[in-house]
Short mmCIF file of C-alpha atoms and ligand atoms in Angstrom, two decimals:
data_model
loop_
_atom_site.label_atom_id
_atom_site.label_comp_id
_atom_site.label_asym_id
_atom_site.label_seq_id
_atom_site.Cartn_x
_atom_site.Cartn_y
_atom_site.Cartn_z
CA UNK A 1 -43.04 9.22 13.39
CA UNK A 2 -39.42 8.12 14.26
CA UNK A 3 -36.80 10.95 13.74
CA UNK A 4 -33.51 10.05 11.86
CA UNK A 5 -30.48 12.79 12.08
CA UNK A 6 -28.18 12.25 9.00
CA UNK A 7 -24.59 13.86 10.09
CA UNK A 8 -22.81 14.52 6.65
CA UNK A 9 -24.10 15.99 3.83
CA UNK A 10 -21.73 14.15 0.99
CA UNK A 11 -23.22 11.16 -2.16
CA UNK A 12 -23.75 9.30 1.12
CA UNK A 13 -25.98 10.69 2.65
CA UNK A 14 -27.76 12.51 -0.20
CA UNK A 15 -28.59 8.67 -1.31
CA UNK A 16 -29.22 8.01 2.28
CA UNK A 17 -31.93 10.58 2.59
CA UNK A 18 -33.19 9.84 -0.79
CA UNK A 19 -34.15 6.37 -0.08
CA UNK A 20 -35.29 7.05 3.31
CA UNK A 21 -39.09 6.24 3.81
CA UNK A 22 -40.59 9.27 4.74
CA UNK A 23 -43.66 8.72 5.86
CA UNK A 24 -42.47 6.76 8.67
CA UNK A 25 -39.10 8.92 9.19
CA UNK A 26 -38.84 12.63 9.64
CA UNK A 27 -34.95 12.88 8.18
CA UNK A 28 -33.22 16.15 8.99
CA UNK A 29 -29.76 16.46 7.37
CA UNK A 30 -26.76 18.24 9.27
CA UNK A 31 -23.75 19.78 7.37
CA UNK A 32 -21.50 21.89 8.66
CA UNK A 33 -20.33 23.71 5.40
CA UNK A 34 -23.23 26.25 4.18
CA UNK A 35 -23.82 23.93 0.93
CA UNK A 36 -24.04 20.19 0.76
CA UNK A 37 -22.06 18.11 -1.55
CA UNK A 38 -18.58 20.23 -2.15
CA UNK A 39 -16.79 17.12 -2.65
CA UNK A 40 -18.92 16.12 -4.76
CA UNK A 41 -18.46 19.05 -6.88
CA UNK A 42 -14.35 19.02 -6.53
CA UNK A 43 -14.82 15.37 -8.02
CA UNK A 44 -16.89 16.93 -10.53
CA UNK A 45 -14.04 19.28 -11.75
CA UNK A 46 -11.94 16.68 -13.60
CA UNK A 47 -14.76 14.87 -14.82
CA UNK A 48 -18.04 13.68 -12.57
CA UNK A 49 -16.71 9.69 -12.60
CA UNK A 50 -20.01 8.53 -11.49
CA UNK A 51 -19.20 4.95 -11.65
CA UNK A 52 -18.35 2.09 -13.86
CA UNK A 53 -19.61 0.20 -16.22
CA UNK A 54 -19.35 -3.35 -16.13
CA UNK A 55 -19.93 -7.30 -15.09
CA UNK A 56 -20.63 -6.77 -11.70
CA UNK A 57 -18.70 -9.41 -10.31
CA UNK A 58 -15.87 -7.46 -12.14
CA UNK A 59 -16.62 -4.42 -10.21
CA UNK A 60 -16.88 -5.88 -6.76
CA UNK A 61 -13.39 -7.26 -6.80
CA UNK A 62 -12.55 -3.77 -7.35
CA UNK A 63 -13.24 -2.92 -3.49
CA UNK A 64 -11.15 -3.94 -0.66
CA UNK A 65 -12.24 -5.78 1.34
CA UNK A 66 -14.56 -6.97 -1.20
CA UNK A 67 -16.43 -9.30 1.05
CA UNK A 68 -17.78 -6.39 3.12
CA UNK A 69 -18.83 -4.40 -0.29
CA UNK A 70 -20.00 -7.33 -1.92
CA UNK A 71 -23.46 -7.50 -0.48
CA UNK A 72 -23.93 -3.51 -0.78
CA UNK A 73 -23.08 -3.05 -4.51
CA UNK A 74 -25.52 -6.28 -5.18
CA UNK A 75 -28.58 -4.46 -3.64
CA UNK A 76 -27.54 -1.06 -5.77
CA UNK A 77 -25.57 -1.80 -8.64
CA UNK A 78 -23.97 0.33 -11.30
CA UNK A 79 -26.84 -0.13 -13.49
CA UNK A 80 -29.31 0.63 -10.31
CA UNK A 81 -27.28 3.39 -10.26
CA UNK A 82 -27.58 4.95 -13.44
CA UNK A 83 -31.13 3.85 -13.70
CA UNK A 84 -31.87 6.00 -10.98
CA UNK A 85 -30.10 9.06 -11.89
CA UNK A 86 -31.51 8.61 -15.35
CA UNK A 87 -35.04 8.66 -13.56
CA UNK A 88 -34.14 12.07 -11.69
CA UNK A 89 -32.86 13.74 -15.12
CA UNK A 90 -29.03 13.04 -14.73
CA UNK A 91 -28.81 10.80 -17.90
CA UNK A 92 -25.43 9.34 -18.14
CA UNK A 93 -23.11 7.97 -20.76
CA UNK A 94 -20.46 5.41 -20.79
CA UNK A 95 -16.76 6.74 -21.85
CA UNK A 96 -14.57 5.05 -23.88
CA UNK A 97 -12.40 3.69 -20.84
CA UNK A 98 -16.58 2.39 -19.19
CA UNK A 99 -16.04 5.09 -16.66
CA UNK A 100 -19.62 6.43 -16.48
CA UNK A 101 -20.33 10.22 -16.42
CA UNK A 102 -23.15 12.35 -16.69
CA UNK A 103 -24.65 13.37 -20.08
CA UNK A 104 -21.96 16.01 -21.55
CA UNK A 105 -24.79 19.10 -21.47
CA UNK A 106 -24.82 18.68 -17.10
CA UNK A 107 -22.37 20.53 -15.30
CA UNK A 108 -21.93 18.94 -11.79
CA UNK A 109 -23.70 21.50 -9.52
CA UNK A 110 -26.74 20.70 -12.15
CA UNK A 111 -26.38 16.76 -11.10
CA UNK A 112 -26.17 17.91 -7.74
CA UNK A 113 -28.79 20.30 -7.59
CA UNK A 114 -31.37 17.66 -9.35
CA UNK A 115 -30.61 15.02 -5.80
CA UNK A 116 -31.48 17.77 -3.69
CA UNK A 117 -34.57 19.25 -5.53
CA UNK A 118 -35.68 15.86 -4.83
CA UNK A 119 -35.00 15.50 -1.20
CA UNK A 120 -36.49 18.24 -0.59
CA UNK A 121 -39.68 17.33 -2.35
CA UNK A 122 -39.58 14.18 -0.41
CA UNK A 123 -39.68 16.88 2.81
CA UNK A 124 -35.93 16.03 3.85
CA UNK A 125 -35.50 19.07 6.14
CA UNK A 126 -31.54 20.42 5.55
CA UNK A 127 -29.78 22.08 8.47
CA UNK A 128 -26.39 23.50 6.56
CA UNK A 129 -23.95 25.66 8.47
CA UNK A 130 -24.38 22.96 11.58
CA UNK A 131 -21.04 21.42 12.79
CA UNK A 132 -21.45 18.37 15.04
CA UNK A 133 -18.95 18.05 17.59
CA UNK A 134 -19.51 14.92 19.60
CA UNK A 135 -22.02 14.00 22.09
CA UNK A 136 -23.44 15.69 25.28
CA UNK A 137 -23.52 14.36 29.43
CA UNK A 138 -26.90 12.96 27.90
CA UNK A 139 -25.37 11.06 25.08
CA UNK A 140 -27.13 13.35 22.88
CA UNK A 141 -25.70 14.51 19.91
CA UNK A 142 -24.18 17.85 20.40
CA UNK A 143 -24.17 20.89 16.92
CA UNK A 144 -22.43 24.00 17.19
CA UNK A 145 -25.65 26.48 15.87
CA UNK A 146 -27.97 24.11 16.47
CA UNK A 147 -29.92 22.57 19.24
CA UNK A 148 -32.67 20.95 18.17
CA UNK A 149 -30.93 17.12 18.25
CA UNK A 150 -33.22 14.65 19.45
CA UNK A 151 -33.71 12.11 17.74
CA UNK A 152 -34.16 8.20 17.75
CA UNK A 153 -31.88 7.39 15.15
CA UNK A 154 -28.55 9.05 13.32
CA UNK A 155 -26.22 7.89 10.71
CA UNK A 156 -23.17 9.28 10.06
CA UNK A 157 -21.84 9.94 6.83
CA UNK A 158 -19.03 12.65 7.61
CA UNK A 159 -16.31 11.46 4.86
CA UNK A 160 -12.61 10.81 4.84
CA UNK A 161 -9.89 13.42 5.27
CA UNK A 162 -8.79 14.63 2.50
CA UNK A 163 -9.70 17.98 0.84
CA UNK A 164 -10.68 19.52 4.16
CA UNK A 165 -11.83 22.81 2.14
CA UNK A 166 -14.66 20.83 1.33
CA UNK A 167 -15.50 19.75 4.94
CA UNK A 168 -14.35 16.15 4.76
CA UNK A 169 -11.46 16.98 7.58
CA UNK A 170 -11.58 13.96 9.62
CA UNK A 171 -12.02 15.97 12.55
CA UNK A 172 -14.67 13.59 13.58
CA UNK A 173 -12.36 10.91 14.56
CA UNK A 174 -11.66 12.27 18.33
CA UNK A 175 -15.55 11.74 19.16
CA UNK A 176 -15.52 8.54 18.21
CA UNK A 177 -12.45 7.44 19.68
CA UNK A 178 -13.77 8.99 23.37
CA UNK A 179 -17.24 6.51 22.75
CA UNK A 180 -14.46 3.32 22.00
CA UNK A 181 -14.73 2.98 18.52
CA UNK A 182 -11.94 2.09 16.91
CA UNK A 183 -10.58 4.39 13.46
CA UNK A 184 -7.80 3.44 11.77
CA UNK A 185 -5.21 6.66 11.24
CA UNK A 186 -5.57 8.00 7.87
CA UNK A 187 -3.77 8.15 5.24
CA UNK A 188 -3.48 8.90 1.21
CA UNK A 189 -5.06 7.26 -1.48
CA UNK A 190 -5.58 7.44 -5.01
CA UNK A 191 -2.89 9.81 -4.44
CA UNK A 192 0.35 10.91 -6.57
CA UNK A 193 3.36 9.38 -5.10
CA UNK A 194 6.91 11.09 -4.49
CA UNK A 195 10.14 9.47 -7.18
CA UNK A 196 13.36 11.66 -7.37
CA UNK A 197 14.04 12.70 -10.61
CA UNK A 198 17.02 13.43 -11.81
CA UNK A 199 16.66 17.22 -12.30
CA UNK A 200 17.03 17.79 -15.84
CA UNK A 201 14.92 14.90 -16.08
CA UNK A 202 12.00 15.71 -14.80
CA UNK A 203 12.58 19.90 -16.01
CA UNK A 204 12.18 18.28 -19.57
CA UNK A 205 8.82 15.97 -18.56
CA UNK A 206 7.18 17.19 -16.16
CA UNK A 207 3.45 17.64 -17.17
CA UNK A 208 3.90 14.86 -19.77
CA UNK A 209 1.32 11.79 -19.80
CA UNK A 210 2.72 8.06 -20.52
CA UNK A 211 -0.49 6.34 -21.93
CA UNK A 212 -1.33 2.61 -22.20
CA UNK A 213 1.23 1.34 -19.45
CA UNK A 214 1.82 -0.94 -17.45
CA UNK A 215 2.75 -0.35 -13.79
CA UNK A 216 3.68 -3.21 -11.46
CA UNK A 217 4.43 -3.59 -7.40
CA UNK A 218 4.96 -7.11 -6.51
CA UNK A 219 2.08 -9.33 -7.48
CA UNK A 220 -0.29 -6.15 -8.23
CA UNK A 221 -0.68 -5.04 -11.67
CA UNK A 222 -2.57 -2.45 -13.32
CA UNK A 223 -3.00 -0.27 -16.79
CA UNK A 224 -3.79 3.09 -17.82
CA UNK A 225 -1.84 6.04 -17.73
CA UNK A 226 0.75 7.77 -15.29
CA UNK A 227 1.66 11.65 -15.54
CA UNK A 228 5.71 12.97 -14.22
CA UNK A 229 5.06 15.84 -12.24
CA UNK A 230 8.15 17.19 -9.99
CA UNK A 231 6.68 15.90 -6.87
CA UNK A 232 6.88 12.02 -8.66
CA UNK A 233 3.90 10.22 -10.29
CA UNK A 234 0.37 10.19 -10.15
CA UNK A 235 -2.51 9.18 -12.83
CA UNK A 236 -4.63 6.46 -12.79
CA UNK A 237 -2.10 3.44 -12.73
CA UNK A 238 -0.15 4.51 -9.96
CA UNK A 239 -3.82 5.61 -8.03
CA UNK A 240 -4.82 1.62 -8.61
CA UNK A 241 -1.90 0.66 -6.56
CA UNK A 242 -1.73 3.30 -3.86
CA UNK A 243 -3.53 0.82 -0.94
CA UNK A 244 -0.93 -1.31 -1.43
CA UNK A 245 2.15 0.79 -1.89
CA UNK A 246 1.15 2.53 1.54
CA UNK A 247 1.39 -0.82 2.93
CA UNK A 248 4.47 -0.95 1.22
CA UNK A 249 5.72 2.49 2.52
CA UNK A 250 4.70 1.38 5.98
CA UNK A 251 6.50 -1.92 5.89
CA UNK A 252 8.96 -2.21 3.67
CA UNK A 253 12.92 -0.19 3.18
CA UNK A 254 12.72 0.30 -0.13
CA UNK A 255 9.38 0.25 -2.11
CA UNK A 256 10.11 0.12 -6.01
CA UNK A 257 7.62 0.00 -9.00
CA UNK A 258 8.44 -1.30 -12.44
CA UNK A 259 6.92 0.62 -15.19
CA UNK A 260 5.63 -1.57 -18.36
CA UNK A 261 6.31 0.78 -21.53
CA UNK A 262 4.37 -2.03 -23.93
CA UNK A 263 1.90 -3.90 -21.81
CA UNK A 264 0.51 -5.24 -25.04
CA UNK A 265 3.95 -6.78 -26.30
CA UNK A 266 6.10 -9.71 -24.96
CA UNK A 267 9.42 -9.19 -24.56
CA UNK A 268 10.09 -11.64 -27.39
CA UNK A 269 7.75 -9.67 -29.67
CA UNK A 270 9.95 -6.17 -28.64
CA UNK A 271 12.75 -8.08 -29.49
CA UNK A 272 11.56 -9.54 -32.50
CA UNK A 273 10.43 -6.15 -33.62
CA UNK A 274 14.21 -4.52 -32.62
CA UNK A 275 15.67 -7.18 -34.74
CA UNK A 276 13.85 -5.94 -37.84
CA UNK A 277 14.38 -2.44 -38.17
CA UNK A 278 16.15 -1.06 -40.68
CA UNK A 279 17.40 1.66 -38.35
CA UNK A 280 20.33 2.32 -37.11
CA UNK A 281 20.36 4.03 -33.92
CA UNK A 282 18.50 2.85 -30.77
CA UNK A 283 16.60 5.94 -30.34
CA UNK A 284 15.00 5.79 -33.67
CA UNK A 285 14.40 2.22 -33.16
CA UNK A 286 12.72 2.87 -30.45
CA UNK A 287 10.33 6.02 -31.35
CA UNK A 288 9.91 5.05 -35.04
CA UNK A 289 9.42 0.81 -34.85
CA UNK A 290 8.22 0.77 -31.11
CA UNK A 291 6.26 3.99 -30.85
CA UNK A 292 7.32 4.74 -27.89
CA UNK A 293 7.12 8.69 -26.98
CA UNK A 294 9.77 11.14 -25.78
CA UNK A 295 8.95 10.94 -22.46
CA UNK A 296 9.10 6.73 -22.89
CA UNK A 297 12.37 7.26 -24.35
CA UNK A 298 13.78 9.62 -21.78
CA UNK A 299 12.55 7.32 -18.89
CA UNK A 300 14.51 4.33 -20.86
CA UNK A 301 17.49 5.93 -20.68
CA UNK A 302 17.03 7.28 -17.31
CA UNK A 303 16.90 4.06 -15.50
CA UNK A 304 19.31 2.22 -17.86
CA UNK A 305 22.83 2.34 -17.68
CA UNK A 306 24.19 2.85 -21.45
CA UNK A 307 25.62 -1.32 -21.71
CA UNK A 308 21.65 -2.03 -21.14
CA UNK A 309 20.73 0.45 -23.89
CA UNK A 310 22.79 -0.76 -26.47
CA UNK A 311 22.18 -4.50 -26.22
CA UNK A 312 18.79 -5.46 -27.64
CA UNK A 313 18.09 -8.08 -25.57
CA UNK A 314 18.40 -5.93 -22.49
CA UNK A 315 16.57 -3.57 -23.56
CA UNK A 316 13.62 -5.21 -24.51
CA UNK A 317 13.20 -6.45 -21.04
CA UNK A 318 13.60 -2.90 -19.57
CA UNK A 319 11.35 -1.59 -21.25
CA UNK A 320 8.59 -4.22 -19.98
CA UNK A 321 10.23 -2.99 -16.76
CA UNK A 322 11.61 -0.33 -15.62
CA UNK A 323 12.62 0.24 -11.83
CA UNK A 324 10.98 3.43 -10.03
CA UNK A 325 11.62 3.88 -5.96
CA UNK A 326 9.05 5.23 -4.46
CA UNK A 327 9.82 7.72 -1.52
CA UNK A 328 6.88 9.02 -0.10
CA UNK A 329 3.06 9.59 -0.65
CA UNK A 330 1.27 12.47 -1.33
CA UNK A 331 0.05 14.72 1.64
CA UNK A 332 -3.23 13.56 2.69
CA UNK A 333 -4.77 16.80 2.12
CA UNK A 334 -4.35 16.29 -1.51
CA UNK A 335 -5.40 12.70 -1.67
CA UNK A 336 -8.77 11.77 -4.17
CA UNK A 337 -9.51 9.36 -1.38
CA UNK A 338 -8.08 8.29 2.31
CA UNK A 339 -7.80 4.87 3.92
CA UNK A 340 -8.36 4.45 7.35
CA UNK A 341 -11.56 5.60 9.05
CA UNK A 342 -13.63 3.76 11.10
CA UNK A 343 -12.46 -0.05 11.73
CA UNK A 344 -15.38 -2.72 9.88
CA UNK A 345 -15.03 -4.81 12.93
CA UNK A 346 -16.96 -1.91 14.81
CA UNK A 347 -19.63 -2.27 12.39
CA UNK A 348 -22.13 -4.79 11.79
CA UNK A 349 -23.46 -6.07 8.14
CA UNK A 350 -26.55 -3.44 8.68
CA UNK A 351 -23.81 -0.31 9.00
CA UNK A 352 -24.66 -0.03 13.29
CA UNK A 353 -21.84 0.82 15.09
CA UNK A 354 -21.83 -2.28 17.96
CA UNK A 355 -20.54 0.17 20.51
CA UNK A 356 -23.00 2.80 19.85
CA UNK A 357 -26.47 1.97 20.29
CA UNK A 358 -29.33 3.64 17.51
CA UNK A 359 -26.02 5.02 15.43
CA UNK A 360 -24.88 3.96 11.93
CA UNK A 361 -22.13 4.92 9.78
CA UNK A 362 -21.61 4.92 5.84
CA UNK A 363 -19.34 6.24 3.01
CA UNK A 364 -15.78 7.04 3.30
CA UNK A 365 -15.86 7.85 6.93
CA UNK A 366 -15.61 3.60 7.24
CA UNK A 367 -12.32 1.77 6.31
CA UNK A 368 -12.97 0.26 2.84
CA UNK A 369 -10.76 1.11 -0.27
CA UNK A 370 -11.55 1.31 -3.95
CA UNK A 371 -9.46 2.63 -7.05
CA UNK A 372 -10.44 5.80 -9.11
CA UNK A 373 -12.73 5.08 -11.63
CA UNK A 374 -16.09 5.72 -10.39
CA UNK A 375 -16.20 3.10 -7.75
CA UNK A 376 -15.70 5.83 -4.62
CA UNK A 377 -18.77 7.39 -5.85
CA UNK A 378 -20.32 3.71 -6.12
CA UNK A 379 -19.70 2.45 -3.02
CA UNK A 380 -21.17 5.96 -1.42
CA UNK A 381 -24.38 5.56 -3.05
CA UNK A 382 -24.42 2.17 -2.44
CA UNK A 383 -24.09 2.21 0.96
CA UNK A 384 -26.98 5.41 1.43
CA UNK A 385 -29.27 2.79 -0.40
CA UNK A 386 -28.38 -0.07 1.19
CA UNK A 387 -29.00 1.38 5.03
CA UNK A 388 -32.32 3.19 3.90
CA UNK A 389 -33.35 -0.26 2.64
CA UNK A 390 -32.61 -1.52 5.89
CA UNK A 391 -33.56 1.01 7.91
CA UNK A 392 -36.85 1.07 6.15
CA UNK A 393 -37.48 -2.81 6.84
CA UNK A 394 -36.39 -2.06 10.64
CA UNK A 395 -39.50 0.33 10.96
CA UNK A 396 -42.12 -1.90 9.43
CA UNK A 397 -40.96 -4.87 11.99
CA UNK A 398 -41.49 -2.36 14.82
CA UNK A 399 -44.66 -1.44 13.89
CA UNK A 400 -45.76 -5.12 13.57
CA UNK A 401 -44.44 -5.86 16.73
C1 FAD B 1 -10.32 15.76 -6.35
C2 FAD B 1 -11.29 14.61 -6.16
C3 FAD B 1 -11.82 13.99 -7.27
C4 FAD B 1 -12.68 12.90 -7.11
N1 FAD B 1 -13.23 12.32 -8.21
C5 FAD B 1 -14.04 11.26 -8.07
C6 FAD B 1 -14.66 10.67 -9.20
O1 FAD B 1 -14.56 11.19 -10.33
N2 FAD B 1 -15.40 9.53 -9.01
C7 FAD B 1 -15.56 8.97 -7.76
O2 FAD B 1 -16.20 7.93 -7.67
N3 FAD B 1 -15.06 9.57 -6.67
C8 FAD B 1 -14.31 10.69 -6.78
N4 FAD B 1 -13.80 11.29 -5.67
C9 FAD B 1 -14.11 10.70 -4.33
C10 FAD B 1 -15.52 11.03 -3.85
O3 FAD B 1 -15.81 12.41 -4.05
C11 FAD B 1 -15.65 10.67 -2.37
O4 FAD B 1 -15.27 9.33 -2.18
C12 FAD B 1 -17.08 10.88 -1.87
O5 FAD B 1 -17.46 12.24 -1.96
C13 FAD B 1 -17.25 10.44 -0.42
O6 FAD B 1 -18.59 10.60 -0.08
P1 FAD B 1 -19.08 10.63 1.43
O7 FAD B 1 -20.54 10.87 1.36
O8 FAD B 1 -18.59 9.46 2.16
O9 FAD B 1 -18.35 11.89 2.09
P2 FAD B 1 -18.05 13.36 1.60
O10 FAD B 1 -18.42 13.59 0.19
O11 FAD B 1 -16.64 13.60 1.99
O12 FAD B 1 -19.03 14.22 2.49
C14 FAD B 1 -18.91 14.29 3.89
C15 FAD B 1 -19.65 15.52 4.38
O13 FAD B 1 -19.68 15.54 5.79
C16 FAD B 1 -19.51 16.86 6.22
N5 FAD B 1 -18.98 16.86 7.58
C17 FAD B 1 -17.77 16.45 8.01
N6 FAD B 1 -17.65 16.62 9.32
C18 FAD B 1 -18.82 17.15 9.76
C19 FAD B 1 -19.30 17.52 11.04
N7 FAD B 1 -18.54 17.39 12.13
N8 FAD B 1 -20.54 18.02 11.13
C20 FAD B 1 -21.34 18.14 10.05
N9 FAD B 1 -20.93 17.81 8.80
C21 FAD B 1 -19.67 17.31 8.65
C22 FAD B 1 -18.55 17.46 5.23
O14 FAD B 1 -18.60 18.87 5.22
C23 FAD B 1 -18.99 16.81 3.92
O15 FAD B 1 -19.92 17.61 3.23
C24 FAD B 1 -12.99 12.43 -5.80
C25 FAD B 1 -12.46 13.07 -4.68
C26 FAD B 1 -11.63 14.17 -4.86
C27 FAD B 1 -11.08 14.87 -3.64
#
């Protein structure tokens, strides 16, 4: 029986191991923390987003570069996924925004604890507390409190860098780099980013959500909700666009957003709507005929200069956009998710690393990108399935052979 070491013990390579054919691999599964799956249980914390429901040609443009994730998500799909779970206990349901979680009565250490009841019924042998550190004058893998490394075949699945308490640290990177593999620097994603307020602005504000907006940076557009915290913004809307406003940072002297207030209305219709109120002054206007909220209101008159406020016409395009420069991300520690990580040109279609012979890599250790929403978590599991599957055929032609 061929030996498999799994580095990593995140969704990765919980799926990974899961799928894993074990009566013709003996998997072992090395973590360094003394638990597996903490990030999985941070995610869990403000809601376990397990992934999303919908078409899923819908939810592979989602991924960046979609191409790469395209054939993965096809051979485990959101459905697969839920399927799945729903066959080891986790039943899931879909929220009202199709973000899929599990069933309301499961906390997430329950979800988690259900994957690896099951892996170890499978006979998945787990080796917590074991840091690997690189490889040995053999080419061997090399564990701090651990020696017993041989093996034919390991995959890597040692996450991004963000959140280090919960052993994703990127530390990792430095091996690699020493074997030739190329890994992108990382940086923040699905991250808050930093505005400055004006201070009396954001001392009346902060904390407060902006629902049902619009957010825009050059051609990219997306909906949901933003929060003002003193830092700047972060939510959902502003997490959609953080790949490219990092590019943006990187690249550009001055990166500005514009903030839809009524995604839903044309500027004619705000205009049309202005025109018939039988109020008088503009704030009523606004809160009572355009139900826009304090914070809306405050933001209006923030980033409008008082000629703009009081001309109709004006106003109705400002509030369809409003202009927001962005300083600065978020510290990478804080991030939901990091970009960067190992190049996909030093991977093949089957997850090998070309420069490293008999070693794979999967998850958010690789350089792919998705938006909040469930899709991290779908692209992880993904990936663990998709390897096994292939991993699993690679035996079989061995044996024929
Ligand atoms: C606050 C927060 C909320 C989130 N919410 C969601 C959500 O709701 N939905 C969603 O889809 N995604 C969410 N995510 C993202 C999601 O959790 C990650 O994308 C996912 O966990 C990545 O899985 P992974 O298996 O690639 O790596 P990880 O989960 O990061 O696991 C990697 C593992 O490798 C171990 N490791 C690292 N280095 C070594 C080493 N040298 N030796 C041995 N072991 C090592 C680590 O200790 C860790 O356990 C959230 C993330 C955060 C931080």
């Amino acid at each position: 029986m061929k030996k498999i070491t799994i580095v990593g013990g995140g969704p990765a390579a919980l799926m990974l191991a899961a799928q894993l054919d074990t009566k013709k691999y003996q998997v072992t599964l090395c973590e360094k923390k003394k638990t597996v799956g903490r990030k999985f249980l941070v995610a869990g914390e403000g809601g376990l987003n397990l992934t999303y429901q919908s078409d899923l040609e819908e939810l592979i443009s989602q991924y960046s570069p979609s191409e790469f994730m395209a054939p993965v998500l096809r051979q485990f799909t959101n459905e697969d996924l839920m399927s799945w779970l729903d066959f080891h206990g986790v039943s899931t349901f879909v929220g009202s925004s199709s973000r899929v979680f599990p069933a309301l009565e499961l906390k997430p250490i329950e979800v988690l604890n259900k994957i690896v009841e099951y892996l170890v019924t499978r006979g998945v042998k787990f080796q917590t507390d074991t840091k690997w550190v690189g490889w040995n004058a053999e080419g061997n893998l090399s564990f701090e409190g651990f020696n017993d490394a041989a093996s034919d075949l390991v995959v890597f699945a040692l996450g991004g860098a963000s959140w280090k308490v919960t052993g994703s640290d990127g530390e990792w990177r430095t091996a690699f780099e020493k074997r030739g593999v190329i890994v992108r620097p990382f940086s923040a994603a699905n991250c808050a980013f930093g505005v400055d307020w004006d201070k009396n602005f954001v001392k009346t504000h902060q904390g407060k959500p902006l629902k049902n907006i619009g957010l825009r940076y050059k051609e990219h557009f997306s909906k949901g909700e933003l929060v003002i915290s003193e830092f700047g913004l972060e939510g959902n809307a502003i997490y959609a666009l953080s790949q490219k406003l990092q590019e943006g940072l990187l690249n550009e002297e001055r990166v500005v957003v514009h903030l839809d207030l009524k995604p839903t209305m044309t500027v004619a219709q705000i205009r049309a709507k202005y025109k018939r109120s039988k109020l008088t002054k503009v704030t009523e206007v606004l809160k009572k005929d355009l139900n826009l909220d304090r914070t809306s209101i405050g933001l209006i008159k923030q980033f409008t200069d008082k000629s703009t406020f009081l001309d109709p016409d004006l106003l109705a395009k400002s509030i369809k956009s409003i202009p927001v420069i962005i300083q600065s991300a978020d510290e990478l520690d804080k991030a939901i998710s990091t970009l960067g990580g190992i190049t996909l040109e030093e991977m093949d279609e089957n997850f090998q690393i070309k420069k490293i012979p008999d070693a794979y890599a999967i998850g958010e250790m690789l350089d792919w990108y998705a938006p909040t929403g469930g899709y991290l978590l779908q692209g992880c599991f993904s990936m663990g399935f998709a390897l096994a599957k292939h991993l699993n055929e690679l035996e079989v032609v061995n044996e024929l052979a």
